[in-house]
Tab-separated table of C-alpha atoms in Angstrom:
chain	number	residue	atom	x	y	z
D	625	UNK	CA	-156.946	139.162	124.114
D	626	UNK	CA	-159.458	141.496	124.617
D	627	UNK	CA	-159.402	143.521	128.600
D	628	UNK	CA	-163.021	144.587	127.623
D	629	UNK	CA	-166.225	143.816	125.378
D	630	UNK	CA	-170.241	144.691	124.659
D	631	UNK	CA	-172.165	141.985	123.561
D	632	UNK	CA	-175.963	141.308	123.912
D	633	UNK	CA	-177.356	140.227	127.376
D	634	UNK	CA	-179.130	136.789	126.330
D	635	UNK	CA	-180.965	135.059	122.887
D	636	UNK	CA	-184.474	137.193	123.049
D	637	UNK	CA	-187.204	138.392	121.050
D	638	UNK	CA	-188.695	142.109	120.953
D	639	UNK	CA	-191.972	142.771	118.703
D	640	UNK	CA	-192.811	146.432	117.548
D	641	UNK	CA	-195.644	147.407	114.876
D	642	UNK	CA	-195.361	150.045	112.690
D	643	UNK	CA	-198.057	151.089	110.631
D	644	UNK	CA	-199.782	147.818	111.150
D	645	UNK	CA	-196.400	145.856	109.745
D	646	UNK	CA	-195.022	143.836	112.417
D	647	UNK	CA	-190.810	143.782	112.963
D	648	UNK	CA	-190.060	140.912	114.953
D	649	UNK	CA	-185.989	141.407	116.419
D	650	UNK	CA	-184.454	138.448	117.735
D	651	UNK	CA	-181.002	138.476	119.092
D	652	UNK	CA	-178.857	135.658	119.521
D	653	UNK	CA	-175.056	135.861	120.885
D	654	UNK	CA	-172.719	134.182	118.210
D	655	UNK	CA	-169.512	132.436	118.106
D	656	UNK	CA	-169.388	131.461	114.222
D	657	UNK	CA	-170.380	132.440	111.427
D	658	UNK	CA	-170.934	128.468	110.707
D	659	UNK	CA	-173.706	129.590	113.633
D	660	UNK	CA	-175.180	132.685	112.364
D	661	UNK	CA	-175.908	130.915	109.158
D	662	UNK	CA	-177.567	128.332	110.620
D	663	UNK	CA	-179.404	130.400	112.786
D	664	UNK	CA	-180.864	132.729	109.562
D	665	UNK	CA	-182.001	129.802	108.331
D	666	UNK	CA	-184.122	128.277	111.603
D	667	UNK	CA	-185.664	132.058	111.692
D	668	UNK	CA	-186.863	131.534	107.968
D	669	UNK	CA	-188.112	128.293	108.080
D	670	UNK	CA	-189.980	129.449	111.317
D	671	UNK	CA	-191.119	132.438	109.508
D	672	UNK	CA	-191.321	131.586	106.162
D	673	UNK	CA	-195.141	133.468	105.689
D	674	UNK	CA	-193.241	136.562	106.796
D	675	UNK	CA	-192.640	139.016	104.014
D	676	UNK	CA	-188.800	139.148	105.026
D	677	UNK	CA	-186.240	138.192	106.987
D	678	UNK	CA	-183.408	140.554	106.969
D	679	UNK	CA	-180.078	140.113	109.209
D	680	UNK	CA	-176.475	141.326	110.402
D	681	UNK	CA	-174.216	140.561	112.599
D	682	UNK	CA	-170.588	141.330	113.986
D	683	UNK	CA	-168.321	138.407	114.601
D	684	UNK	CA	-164.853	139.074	116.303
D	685	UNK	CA	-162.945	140.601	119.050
D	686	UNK	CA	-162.617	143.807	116.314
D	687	UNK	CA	-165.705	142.959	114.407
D	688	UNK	CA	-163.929	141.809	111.527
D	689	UNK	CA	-166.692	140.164	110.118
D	690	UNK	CA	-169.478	142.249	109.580
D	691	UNK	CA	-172.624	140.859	107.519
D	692	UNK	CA	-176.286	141.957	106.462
D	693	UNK	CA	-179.468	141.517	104.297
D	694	UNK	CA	-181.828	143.171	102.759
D	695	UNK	CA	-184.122	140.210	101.856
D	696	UNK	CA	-185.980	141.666	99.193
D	697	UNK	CA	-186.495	144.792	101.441
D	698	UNK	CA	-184.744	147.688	98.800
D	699	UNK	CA	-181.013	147.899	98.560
D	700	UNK	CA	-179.867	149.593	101.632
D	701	UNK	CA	-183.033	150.017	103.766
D	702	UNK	CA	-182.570	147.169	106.158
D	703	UNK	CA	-179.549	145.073	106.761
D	704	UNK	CA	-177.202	148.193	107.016
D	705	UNK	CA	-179.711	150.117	109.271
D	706	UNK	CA	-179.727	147.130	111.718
D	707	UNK	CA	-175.956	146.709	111.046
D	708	UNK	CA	-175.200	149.719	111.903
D	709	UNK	CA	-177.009	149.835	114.967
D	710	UNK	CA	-175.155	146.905	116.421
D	711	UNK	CA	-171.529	148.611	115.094
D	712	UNK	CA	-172.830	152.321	117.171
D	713	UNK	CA	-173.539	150.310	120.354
D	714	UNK	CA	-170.093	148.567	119.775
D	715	UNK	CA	-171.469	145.207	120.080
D	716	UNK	CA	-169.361	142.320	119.071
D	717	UNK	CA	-170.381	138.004	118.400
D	718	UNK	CA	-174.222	139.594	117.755
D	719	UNK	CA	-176.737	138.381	115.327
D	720	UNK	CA	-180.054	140.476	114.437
D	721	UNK	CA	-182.816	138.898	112.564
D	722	UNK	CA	-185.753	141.054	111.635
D	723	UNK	CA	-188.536	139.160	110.592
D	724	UNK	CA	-191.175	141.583	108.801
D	725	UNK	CA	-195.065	140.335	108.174
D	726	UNK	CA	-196.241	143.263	105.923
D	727	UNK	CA	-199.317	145.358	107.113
D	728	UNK	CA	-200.342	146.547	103.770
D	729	UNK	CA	-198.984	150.055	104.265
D	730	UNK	CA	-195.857	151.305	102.480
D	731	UNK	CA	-192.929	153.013	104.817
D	732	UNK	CA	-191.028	154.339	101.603
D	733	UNK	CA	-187.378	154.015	102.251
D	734	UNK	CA	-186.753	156.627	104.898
D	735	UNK	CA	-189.388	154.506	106.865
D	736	UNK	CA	-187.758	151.620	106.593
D	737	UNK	CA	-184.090	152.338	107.741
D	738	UNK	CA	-185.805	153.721	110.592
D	739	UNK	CA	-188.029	150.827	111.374
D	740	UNK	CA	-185.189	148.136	110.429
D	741	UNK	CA	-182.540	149.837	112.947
D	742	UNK	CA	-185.450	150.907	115.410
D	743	UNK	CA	-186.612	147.677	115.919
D	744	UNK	CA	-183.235	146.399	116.687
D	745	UNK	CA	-182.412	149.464	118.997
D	746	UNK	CA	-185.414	148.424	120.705
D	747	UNK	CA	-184.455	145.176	120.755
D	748	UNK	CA	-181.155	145.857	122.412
D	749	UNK	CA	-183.010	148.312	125.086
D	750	UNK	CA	-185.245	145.240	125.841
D	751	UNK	CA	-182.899	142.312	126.053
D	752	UNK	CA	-180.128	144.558	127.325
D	753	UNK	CA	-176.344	144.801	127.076
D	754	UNK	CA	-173.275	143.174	129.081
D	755	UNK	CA	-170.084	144.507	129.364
D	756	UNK	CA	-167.142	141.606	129.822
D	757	UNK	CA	-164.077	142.515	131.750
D	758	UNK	CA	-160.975	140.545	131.918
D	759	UNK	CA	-160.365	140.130	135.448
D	760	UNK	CA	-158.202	138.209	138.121
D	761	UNK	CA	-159.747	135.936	139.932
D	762	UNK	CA	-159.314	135.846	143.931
D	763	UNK	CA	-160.403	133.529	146.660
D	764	UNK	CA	-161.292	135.455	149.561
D	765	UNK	CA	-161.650	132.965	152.233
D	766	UNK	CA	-163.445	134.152	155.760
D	767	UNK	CA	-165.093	133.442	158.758
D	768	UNK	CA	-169.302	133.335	158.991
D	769	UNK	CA	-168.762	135.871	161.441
D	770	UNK	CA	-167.281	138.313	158.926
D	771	UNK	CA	-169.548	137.222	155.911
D	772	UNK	CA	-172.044	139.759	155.955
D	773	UNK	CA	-168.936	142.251	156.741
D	774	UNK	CA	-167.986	141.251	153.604
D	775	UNK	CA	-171.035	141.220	151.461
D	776	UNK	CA	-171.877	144.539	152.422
D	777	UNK	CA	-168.260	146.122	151.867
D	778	UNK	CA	-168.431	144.276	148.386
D	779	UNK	CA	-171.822	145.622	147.568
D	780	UNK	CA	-171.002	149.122	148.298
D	781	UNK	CA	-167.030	148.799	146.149
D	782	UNK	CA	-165.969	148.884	142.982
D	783	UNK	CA	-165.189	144.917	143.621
D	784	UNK	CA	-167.260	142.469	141.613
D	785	UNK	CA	-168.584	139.253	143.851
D	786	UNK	CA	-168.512	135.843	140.917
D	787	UNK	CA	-169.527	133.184	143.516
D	788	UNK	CA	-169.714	132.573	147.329
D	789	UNK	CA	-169.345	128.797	148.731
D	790	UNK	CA	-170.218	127.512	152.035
D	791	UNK	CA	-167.869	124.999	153.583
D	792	UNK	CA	-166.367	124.959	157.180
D	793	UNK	CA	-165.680	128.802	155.903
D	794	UNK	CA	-167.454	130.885	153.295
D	795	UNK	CA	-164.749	131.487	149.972
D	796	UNK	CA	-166.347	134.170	148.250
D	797	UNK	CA	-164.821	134.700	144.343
D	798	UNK	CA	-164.191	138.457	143.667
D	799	UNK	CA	-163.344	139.159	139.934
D	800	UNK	CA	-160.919	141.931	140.795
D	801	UNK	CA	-159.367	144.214	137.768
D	802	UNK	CA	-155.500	143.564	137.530
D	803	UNK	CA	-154.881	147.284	138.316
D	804	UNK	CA	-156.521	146.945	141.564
D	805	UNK	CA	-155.133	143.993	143.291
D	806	UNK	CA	-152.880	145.909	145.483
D	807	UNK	CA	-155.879	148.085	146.675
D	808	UNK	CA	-158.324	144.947	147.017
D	809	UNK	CA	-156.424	143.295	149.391
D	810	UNK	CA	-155.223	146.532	151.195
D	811	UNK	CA	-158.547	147.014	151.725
D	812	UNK	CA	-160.276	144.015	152.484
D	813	UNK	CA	-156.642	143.578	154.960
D	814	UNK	CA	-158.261	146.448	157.012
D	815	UNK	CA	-161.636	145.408	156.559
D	816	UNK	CA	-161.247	142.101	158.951
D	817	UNK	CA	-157.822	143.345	160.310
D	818	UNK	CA	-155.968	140.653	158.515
D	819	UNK	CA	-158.815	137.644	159.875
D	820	UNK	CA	-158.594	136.568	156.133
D	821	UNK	CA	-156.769	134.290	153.382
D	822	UNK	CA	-156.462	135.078	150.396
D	823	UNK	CA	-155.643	132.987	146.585
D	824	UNK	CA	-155.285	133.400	143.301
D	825	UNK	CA	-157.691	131.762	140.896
D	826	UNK	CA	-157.764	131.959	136.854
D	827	UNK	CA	-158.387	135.410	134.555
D	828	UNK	CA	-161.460	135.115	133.078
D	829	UNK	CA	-164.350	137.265	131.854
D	830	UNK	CA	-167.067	138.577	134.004
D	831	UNK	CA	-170.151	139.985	132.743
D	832	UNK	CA	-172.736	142.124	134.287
D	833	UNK	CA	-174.791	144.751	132.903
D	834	UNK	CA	-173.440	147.279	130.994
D	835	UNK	CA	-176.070	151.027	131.562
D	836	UNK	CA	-173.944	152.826	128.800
């Protein structure tokens, strides 16, 4: 299981022109190739005036599978440019679709490459980028006196905050890496001078932006 992984932020769409051509990037996140297919094909059918529709995507906790096309773009000037791009930001379970209306201009194929990954770098820049961690989950149960105590001390850490509830107490969800546990609750022990319970929940993933 992986501790740690870059994938995109959400599904979105980034338009650039180049030359009066337009490259439309959408990004989707993926968990299948079954999915990616299908996906390729919605794009086309959507854009099927567009003079092409290339692709790639990575698909595994290594990127084992690793796709692209050229879609009548020539051999090499598309699909690997944009594949590439997603392999340099280490991006895995991301699709790329490029969807290219022609502006009557030719790029030649240095022009290309660089529009095919630029648009997707772009893209990326755009949408954004989340890094998921493998964490421990803890319940940090508290007064609504010490809430804001809390919050702030939270803010200001190293500590990531999931979820806060408000019952007869506030339980606030801290995704906590495993190396830290000891210093979490040292800390948050002198924080509220032991006015605190604490739990263990699951390990799960938590994602927030990843700034690179």
């Amino acid at each position: 299981m992986l501790t740690r992984y870059l994938t995109v932020k959400e599904d979105g769409t980034h338009e650039t022109e180049i030359k009066k051509s337009r490259f439309i990037c959408t990004l989707f996140r993926i968990k299948t190739e079954t999915e990616a297919k299908e996906i390729i094909q919605a794009i086309k059918k959507e854009h099927w005036k567009a003079s092409h529709n290339c692709h790639a995507y990575v698909l595994g906790d290594n990127s084992d599978c690793q796709r692209s096309s050229d879609d009548g773009e020539p051999s090499g000037t598309a699909g690997i440019p944009m594949l590439e791009i997603l392999k340099k930001r280490e991006l895995i379970n991301t699709l790329a679709v490029v969807t290219r209306y022609f502006g009557g201009t030719e790029l030649g194929k240095g022009g290309l490459i660089r529009a095919y990954g630029g648009a997707v770098n772009e893209a990326l820049d755009s949408i954004g980028i989340v890094e998921g961690k493998l964490q421990q989950e803890i319940m940090l149960t508290v007064d609504y006196a010490q809430h804001s105590k809390v919050e702030n001390f939270l803010a200001n850490s190293s500590y990531d905050l999931k979820a806060t509830e408000f019952t007869d107490k506030v339980i606030l969800t801290c995704m906590i890496d495993e190396n830290k546990l000891s210093a979490f609750e040292t800390d948050i022990t002198e924080l509220l001078n032991g006015q605190q319970e604490l739990s263990l929940g699951e390990k799960s993933y938590f994602e927030k932006d990843y700034l690179g």
